[in-house]
Short mmCIF file of C-alpha atoms and ligand atoms in Angstrom, two decimals:
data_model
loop_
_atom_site.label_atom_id
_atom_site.label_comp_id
_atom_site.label_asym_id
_atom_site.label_seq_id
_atom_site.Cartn_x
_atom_site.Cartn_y
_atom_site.Cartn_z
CA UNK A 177 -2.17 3.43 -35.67
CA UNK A 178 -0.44 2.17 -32.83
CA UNK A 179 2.40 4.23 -30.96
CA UNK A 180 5.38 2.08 -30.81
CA UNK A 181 8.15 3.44 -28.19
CA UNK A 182 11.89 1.32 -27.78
CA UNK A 183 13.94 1.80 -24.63
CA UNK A 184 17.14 0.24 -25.15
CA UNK A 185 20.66 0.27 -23.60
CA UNK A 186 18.96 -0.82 -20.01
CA UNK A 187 19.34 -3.49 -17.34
CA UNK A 188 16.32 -5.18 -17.63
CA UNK A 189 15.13 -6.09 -14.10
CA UNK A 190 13.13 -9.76 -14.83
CA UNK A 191 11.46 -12.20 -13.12
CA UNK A 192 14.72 -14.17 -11.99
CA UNK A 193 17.45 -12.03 -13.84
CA UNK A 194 19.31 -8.75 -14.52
CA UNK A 195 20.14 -8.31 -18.32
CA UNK A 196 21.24 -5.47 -20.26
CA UNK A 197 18.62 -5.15 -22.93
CA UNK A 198 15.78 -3.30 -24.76
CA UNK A 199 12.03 -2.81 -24.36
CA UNK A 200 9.42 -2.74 -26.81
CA UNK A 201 6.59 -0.60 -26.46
CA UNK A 202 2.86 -1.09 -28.58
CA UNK A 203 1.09 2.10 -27.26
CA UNK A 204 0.18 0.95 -23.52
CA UNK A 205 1.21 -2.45 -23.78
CA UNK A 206 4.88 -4.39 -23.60
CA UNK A 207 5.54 -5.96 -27.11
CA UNK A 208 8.98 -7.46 -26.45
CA UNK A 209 11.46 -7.85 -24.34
CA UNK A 210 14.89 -8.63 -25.97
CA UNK A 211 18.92 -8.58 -24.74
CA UNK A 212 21.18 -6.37 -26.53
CA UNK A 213 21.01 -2.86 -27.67
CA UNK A 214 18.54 -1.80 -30.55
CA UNK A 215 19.94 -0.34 -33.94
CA UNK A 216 16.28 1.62 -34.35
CA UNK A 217 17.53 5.45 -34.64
CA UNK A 218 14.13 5.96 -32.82
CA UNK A 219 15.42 3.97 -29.79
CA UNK A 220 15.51 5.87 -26.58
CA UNK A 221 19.10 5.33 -24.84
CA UNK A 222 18.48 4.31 -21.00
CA UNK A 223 22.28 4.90 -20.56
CA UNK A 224 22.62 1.76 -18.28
CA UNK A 225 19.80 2.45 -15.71
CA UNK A 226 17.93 -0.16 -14.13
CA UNK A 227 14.26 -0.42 -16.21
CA UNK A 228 11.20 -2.45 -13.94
CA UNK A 229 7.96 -2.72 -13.80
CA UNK A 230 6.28 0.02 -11.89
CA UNK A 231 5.67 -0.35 -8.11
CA UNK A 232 2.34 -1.33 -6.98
CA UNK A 233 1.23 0.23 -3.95
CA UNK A 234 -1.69 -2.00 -1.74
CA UNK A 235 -2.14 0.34 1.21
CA UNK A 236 -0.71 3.48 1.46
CA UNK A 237 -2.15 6.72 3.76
CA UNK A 238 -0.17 9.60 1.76
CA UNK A 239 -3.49 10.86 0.60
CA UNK A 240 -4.56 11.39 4.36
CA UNK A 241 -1.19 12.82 4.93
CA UNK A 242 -1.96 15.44 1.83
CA UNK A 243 -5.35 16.40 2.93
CA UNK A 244 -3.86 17.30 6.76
CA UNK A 245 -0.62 18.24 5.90
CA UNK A 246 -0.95 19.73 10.05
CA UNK A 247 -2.65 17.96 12.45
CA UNK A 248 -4.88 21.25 12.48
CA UNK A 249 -4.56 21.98 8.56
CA UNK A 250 -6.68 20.81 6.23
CA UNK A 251 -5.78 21.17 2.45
CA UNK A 252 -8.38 20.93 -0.03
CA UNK A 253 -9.92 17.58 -1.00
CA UNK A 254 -9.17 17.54 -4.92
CA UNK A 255 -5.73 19.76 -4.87
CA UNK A 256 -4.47 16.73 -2.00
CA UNK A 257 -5.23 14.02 -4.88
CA UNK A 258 -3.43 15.37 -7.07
CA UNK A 259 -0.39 16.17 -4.80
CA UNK A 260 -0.50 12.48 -3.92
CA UNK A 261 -0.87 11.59 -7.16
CA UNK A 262 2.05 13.24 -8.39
CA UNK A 263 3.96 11.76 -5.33
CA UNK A 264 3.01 8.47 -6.41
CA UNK A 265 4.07 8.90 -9.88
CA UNK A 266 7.21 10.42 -9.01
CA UNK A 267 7.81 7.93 -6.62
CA UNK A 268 7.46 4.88 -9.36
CA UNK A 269 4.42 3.77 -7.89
CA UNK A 270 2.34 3.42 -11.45
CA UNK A 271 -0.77 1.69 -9.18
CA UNK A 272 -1.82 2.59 -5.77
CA UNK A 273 -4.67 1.59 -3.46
CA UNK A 274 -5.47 4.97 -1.34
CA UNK A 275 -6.49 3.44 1.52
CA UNK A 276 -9.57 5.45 3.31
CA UNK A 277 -10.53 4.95 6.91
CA UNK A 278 -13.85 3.74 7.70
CA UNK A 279 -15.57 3.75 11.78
CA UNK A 280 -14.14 6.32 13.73
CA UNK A 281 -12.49 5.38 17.03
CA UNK A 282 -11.70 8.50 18.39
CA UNK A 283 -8.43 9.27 16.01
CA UNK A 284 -9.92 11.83 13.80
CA UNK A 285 -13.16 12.89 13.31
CA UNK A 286 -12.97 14.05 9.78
CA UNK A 287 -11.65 10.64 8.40
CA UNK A 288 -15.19 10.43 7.04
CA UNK A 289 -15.06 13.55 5.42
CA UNK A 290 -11.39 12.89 3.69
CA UNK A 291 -13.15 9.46 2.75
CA UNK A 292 -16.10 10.72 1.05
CA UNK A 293 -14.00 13.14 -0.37
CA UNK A 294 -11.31 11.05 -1.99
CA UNK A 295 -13.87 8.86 -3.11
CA UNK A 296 -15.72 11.52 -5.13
CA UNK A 297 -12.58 13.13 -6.31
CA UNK A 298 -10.93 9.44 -7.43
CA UNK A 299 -13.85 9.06 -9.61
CA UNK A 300 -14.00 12.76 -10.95
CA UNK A 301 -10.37 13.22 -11.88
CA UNK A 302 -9.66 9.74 -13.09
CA UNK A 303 -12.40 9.67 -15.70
CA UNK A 304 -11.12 13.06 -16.64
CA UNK A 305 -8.02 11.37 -17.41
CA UNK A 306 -5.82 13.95 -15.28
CA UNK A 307 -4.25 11.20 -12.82
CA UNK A 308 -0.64 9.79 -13.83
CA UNK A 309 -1.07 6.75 -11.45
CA UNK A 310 -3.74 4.28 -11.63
CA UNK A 311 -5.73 4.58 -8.61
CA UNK A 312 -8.03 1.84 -6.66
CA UNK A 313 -9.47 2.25 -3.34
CA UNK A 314 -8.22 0.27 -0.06
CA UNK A 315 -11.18 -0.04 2.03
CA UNK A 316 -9.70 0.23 6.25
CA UNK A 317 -12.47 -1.04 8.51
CA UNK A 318 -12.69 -0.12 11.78
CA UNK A 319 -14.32 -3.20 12.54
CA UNK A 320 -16.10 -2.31 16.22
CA UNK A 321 -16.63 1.19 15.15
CA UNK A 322 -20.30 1.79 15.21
CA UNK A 323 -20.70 3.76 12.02
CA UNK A 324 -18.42 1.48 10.19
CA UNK A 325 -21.63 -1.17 8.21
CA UNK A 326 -23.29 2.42 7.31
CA UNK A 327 -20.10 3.68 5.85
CA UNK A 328 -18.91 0.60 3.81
CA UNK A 329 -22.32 0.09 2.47
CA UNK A 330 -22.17 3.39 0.48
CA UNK A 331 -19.40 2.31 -1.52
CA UNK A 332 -19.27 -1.46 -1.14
CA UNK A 333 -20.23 -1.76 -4.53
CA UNK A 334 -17.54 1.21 -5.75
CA UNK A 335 -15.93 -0.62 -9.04
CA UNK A 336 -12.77 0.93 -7.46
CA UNK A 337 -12.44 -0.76 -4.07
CA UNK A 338 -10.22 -3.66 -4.67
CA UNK A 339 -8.79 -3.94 -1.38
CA UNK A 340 -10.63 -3.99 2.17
CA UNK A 341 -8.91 -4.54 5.71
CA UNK A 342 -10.40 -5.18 9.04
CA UNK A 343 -9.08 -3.08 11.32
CA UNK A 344 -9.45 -3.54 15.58
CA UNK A 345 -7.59 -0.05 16.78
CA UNK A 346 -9.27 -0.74 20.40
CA UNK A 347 -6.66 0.26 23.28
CA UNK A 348 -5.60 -3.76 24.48
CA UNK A 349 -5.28 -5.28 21.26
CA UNK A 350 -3.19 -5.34 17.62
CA UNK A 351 -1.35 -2.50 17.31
CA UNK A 352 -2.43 -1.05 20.61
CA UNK A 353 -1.99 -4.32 22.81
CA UNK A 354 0.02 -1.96 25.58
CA UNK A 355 -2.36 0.14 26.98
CA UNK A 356 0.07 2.48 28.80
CA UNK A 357 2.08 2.86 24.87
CA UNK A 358 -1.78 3.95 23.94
CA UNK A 359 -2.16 6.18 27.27
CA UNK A 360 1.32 8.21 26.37
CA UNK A 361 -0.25 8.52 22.89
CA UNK A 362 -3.04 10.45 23.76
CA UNK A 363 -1.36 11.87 26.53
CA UNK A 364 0.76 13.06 23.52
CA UNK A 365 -2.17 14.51 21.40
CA UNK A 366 -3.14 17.12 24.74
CA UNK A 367 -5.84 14.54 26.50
CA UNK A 368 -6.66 15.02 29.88
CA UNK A 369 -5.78 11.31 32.18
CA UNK A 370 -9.49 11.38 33.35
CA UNK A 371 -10.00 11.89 29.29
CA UNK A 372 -7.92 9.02 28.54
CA UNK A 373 -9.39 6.72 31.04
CA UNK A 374 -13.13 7.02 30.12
CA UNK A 375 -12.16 6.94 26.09
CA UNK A 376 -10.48 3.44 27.09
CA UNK A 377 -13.58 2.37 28.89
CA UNK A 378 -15.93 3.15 25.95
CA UNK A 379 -13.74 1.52 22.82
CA UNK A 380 -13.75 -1.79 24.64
CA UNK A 381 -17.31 -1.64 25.91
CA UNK A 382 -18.16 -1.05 22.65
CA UNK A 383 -15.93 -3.52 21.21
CA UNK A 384 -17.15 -6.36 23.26
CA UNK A 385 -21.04 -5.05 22.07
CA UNK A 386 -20.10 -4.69 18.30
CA UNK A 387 -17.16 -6.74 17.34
CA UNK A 388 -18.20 -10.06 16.23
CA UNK A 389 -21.56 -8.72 14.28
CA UNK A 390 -19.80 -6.31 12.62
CA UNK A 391 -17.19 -8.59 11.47
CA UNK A 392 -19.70 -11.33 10.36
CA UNK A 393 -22.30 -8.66 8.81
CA UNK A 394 -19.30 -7.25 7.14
CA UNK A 395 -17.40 -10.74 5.59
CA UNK A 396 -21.17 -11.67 4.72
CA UNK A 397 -21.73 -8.12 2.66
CA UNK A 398 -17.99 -8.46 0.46
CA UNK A 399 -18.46 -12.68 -0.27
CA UNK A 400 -18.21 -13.46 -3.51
CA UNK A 401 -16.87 -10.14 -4.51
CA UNK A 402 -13.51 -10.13 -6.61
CA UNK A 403 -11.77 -7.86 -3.50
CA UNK A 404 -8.95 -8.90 -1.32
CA UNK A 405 -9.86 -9.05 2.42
CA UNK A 406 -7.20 -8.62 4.39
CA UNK A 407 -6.47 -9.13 8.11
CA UNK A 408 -4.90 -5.94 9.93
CA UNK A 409 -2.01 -5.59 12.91
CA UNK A 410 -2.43 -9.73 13.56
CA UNK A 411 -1.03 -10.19 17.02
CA UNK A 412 -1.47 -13.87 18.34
CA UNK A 413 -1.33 -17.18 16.52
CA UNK A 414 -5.30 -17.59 17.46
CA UNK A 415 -6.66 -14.39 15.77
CA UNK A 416 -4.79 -16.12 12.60
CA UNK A 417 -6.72 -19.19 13.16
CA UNK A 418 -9.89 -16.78 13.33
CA UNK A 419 -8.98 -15.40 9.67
CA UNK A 420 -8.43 -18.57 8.23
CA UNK A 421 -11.52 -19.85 9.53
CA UNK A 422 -13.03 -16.89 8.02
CA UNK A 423 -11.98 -17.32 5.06
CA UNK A 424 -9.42 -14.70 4.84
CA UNK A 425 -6.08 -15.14 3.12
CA UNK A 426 -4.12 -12.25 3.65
CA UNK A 427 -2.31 -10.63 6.82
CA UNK A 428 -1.21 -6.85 6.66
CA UNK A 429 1.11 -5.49 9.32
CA UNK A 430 1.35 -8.51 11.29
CA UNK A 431 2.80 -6.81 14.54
CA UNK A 432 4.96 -10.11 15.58
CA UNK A 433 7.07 -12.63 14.31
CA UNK A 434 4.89 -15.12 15.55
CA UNK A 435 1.63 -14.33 14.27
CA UNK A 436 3.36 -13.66 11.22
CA UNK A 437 4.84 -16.83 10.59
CA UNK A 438 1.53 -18.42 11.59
CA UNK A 439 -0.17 -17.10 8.87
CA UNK A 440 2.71 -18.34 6.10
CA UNK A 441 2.31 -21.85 7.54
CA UNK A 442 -1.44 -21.07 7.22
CA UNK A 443 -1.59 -20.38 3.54
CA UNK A 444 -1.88 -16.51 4.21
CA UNK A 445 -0.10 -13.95 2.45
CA UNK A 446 2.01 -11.12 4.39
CA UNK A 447 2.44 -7.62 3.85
CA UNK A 448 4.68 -6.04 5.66
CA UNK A 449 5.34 -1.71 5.42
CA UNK A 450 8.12 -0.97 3.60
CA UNK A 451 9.32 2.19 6.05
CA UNK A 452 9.59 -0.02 8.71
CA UNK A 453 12.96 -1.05 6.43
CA UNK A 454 14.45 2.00 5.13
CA UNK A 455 14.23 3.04 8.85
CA UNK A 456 15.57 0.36 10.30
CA UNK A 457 12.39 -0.65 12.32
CA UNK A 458 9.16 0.15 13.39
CA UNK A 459 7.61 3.30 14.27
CA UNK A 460 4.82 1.77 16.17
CA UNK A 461 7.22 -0.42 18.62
CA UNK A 462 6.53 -3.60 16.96
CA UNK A 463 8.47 -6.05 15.10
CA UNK A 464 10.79 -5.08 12.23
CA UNK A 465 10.08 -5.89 8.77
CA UNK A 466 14.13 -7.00 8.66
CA UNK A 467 13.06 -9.87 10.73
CA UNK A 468 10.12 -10.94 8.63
CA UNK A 469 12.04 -10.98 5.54
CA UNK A 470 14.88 -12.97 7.47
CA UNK A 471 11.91 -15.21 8.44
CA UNK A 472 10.65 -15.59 5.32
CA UNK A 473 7.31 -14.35 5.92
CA UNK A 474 7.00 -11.59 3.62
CA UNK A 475 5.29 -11.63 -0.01
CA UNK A 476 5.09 -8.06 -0.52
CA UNK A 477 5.80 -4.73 0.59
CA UNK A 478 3.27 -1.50 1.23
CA UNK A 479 4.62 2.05 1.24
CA UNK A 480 1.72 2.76 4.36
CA UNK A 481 2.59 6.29 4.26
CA UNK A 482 5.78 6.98 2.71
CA UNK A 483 5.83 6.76 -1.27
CA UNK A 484 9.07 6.59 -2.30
CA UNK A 485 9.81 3.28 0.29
CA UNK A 486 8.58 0.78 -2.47
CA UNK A 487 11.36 1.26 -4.61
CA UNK A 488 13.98 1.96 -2.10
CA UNK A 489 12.75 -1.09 0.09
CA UNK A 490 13.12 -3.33 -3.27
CA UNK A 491 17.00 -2.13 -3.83
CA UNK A 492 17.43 -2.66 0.13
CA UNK A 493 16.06 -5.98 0.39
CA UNK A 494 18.19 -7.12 -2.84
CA UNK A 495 21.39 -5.86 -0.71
CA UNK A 496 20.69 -6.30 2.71
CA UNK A 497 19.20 -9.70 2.41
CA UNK A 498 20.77 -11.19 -0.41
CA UNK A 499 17.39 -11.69 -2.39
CA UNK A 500 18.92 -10.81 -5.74
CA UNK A 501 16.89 -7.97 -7.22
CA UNK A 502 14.99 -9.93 -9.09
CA UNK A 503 13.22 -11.48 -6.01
CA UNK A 504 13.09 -8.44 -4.03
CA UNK A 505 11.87 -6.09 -7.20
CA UNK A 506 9.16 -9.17 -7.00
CA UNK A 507 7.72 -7.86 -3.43
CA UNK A 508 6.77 -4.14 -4.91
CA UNK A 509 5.65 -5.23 -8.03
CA UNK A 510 4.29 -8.51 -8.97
CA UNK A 511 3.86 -9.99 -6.07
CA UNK A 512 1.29 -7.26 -4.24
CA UNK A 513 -0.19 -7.09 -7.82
CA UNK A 514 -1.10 -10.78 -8.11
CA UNK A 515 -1.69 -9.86 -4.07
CA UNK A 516 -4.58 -6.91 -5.48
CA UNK A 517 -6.11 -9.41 -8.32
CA UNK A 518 -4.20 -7.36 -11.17
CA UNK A 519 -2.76 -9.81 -13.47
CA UNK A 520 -2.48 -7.66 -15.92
CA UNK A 521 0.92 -6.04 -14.57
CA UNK A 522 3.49 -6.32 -12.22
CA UNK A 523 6.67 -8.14 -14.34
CA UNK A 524 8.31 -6.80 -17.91
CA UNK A 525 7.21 -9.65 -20.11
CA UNK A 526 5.16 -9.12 -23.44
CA UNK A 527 1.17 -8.49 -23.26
CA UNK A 528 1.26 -6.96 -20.57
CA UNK A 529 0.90 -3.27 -19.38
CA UNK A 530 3.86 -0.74 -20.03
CA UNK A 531 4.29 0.20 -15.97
CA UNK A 532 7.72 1.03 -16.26
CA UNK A 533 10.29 2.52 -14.05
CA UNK A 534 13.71 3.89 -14.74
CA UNK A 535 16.02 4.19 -11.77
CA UNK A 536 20.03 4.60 -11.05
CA UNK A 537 21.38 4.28 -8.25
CA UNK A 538 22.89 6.51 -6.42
CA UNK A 539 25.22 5.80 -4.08
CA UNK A 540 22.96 3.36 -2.10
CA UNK A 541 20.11 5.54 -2.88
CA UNK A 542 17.81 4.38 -5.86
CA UNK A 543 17.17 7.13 -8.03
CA UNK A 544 13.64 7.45 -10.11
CA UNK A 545 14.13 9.25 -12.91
CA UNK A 546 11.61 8.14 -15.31
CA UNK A 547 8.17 6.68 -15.11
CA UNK A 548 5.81 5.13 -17.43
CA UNK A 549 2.19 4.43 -16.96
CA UNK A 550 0.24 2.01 -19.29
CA UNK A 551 3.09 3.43 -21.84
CA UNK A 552 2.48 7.19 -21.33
CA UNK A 553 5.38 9.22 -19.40
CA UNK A 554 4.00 10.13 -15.97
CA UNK A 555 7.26 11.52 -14.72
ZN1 ZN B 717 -2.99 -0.52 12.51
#
């Protein structure tokens, strides 16, 4: 017996239009999708809210936030999950990628212990069936870190990890190209100058001893795999050459316009952090995400540490940038699913799975205020 469920009186957020409309649900799957109210007494009335697919999430750190909600508290492993979980849920994020640091470069040492933590506890409390989201793991490589091979071959194989970055955190390049913006950081977390100086020294001495191998050893150990590689905090137009040369297709956090719109006239896909637009910048110093939608060099959106940015970002983008909310629903949902490999999800069209998301807006301010995930009511 199959559990049908109707959500009617809704504006139906589709692939390239808004109509008013109902939604037919066959236990965890979409049956039909049809204009026009349903008669069905059984029909659950929407009251005019906007109904879309749920937000898919390809790299977000909340679960790192949960486990150190203080830089010098650390909340237990499994009771984080399911705060983040929740979050996500709440949040209309129906699939997320918890992205887990791998190699550390001096940012905090017990990255590896939240990793082999959320690891254990993704596989524990999913099989028990007691997360609302549907959780994969984003792999973040520290690519010159020298326990970074040792780390990613204990869960290489993981039939979660559908995601893995390359990461290059080394003081004078990506993210961290201004070495005086990465002295005041560290400055900032209570180092000592002399500190500072000799943890610069090491990173790039053993950057320039580790780099390259590491990156070969560790395209060589994920070819062939159904997981999206992804390039990380792409500064210059020749490390995008270097990715597509490698083989890899899509660029997350591109820090500049330019090596941005490199990578779109490469072939390469862009993801770009949705905070960066419901604050109006970015909180690294780099370039806004405003100007890579203006550029056209964005295919999808990543909450990176704040949940509730997906769906906000989508409703932004629609206004601010006259996408249309169909196109700009597009960048949290199908478009960093088909990003991820899921095909199964990401649009409100028959077959597929019943990630749903009711929101009204609110002033300016889309409100959530109903999820579905694969059909069940996860908030
Ligand atoms: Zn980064």
């Amino acid at each position: 017996v199959t559990r049908e469920t109707i959500l009617t009186n809704a504006l139906l957020v589709l692939a390239d239009d808004v109509v008013p409309g109902t939604l037919v649900l066959d236990g965890p799957t979409i049956r039909d999708v049809k204009p026009g109210p349903a008669r069905s007494p059984a029909a659950i009335d929407l009251e005019g809210d906007y109904l879309m697919a749920g937000a898919v999430d390809v790299h977000t750190d909340n679960l790192e936030r949960q486990v150190q909600p203080r830089s010098n508290a650390r909340w237990p492993s499994r009771s984080a999950m399911m705060a983040h979980d929740a979050q996500c849920a709440a949040a209309g994020v129906t699939t997320v990628l918890d992205a887990l640091c791998l190699g550390d470069l001096g940012f905090e040492k017990d990255r590896v212990r939240t990793f082999r933590d959320g690891v254990a506890d993704l596989g524990a409390l999913g099989s028990a069936g007691l997360l609302k989201a549907e959780h994969y793991l984003h792999l973040r490589c520290e690519v010159p870190a020298a326990d970074m091979l040792a780390l990613l071959n204990t869960v290489a194989d993981h039939p979660s990890v559908r995601m893995v970055s390359l990461m290059d955190h080394t003081p004078g390049v990506g993210q961290y190209a201004d070495i005086d913006r990465y002295r005041a950081l560290r400055r900032a977390g209570g180092m000592s100058e002399a500190s500072i100086e000799r943890l610069i020294a090491e990173l790039q001495a053993t950057r320039a001893r580790l780099r390259d191998g590491n990156r070969r050893a560790l395209l060589a150990r994920l070819a062939g795999r159904p997981i999206t590689v992804a390039s990380h905090d792409d500064r210059t137009e020749a490390e995008i050459a270097e990715n597509v040369a490698d083989g890899i297709d899509v660029s997350e956090f591109p820090v500049t316009l330019e090596a941005a719109k490199a990578a779109k006239s490469a072939g390469m896909q862009v993801i770009a952090g949705a905070p960066n637009i419901i604050r109006g910048g970015s909180h690294s110093g780099n370039v806004s995400a405003a100007a890579l939608v203006r550029g056209g060099a964005v295919d999808a959106f990543a909450s990176d540490y704040v949940p509730p940015s997906l769906i906000e970002a989508a409703f932004r983008c629609a206004e601010a940038f006259d996408l249309g909310l169909p196109a700009a629903a597009a960048l949290v949902t199908e478009r960093p699913a088909r990003l991820a490999g899921l095909s199964d999800r990401g649009r409100l069209a028959p077959g597929l799975r019943a990630d749903l998301v009711r929101v009204r807006l609110f002033e300016d301010l889309p409100v959530v205020r109903q999820v579905w995930c694969a059909g069940e009511r996860a908030a």
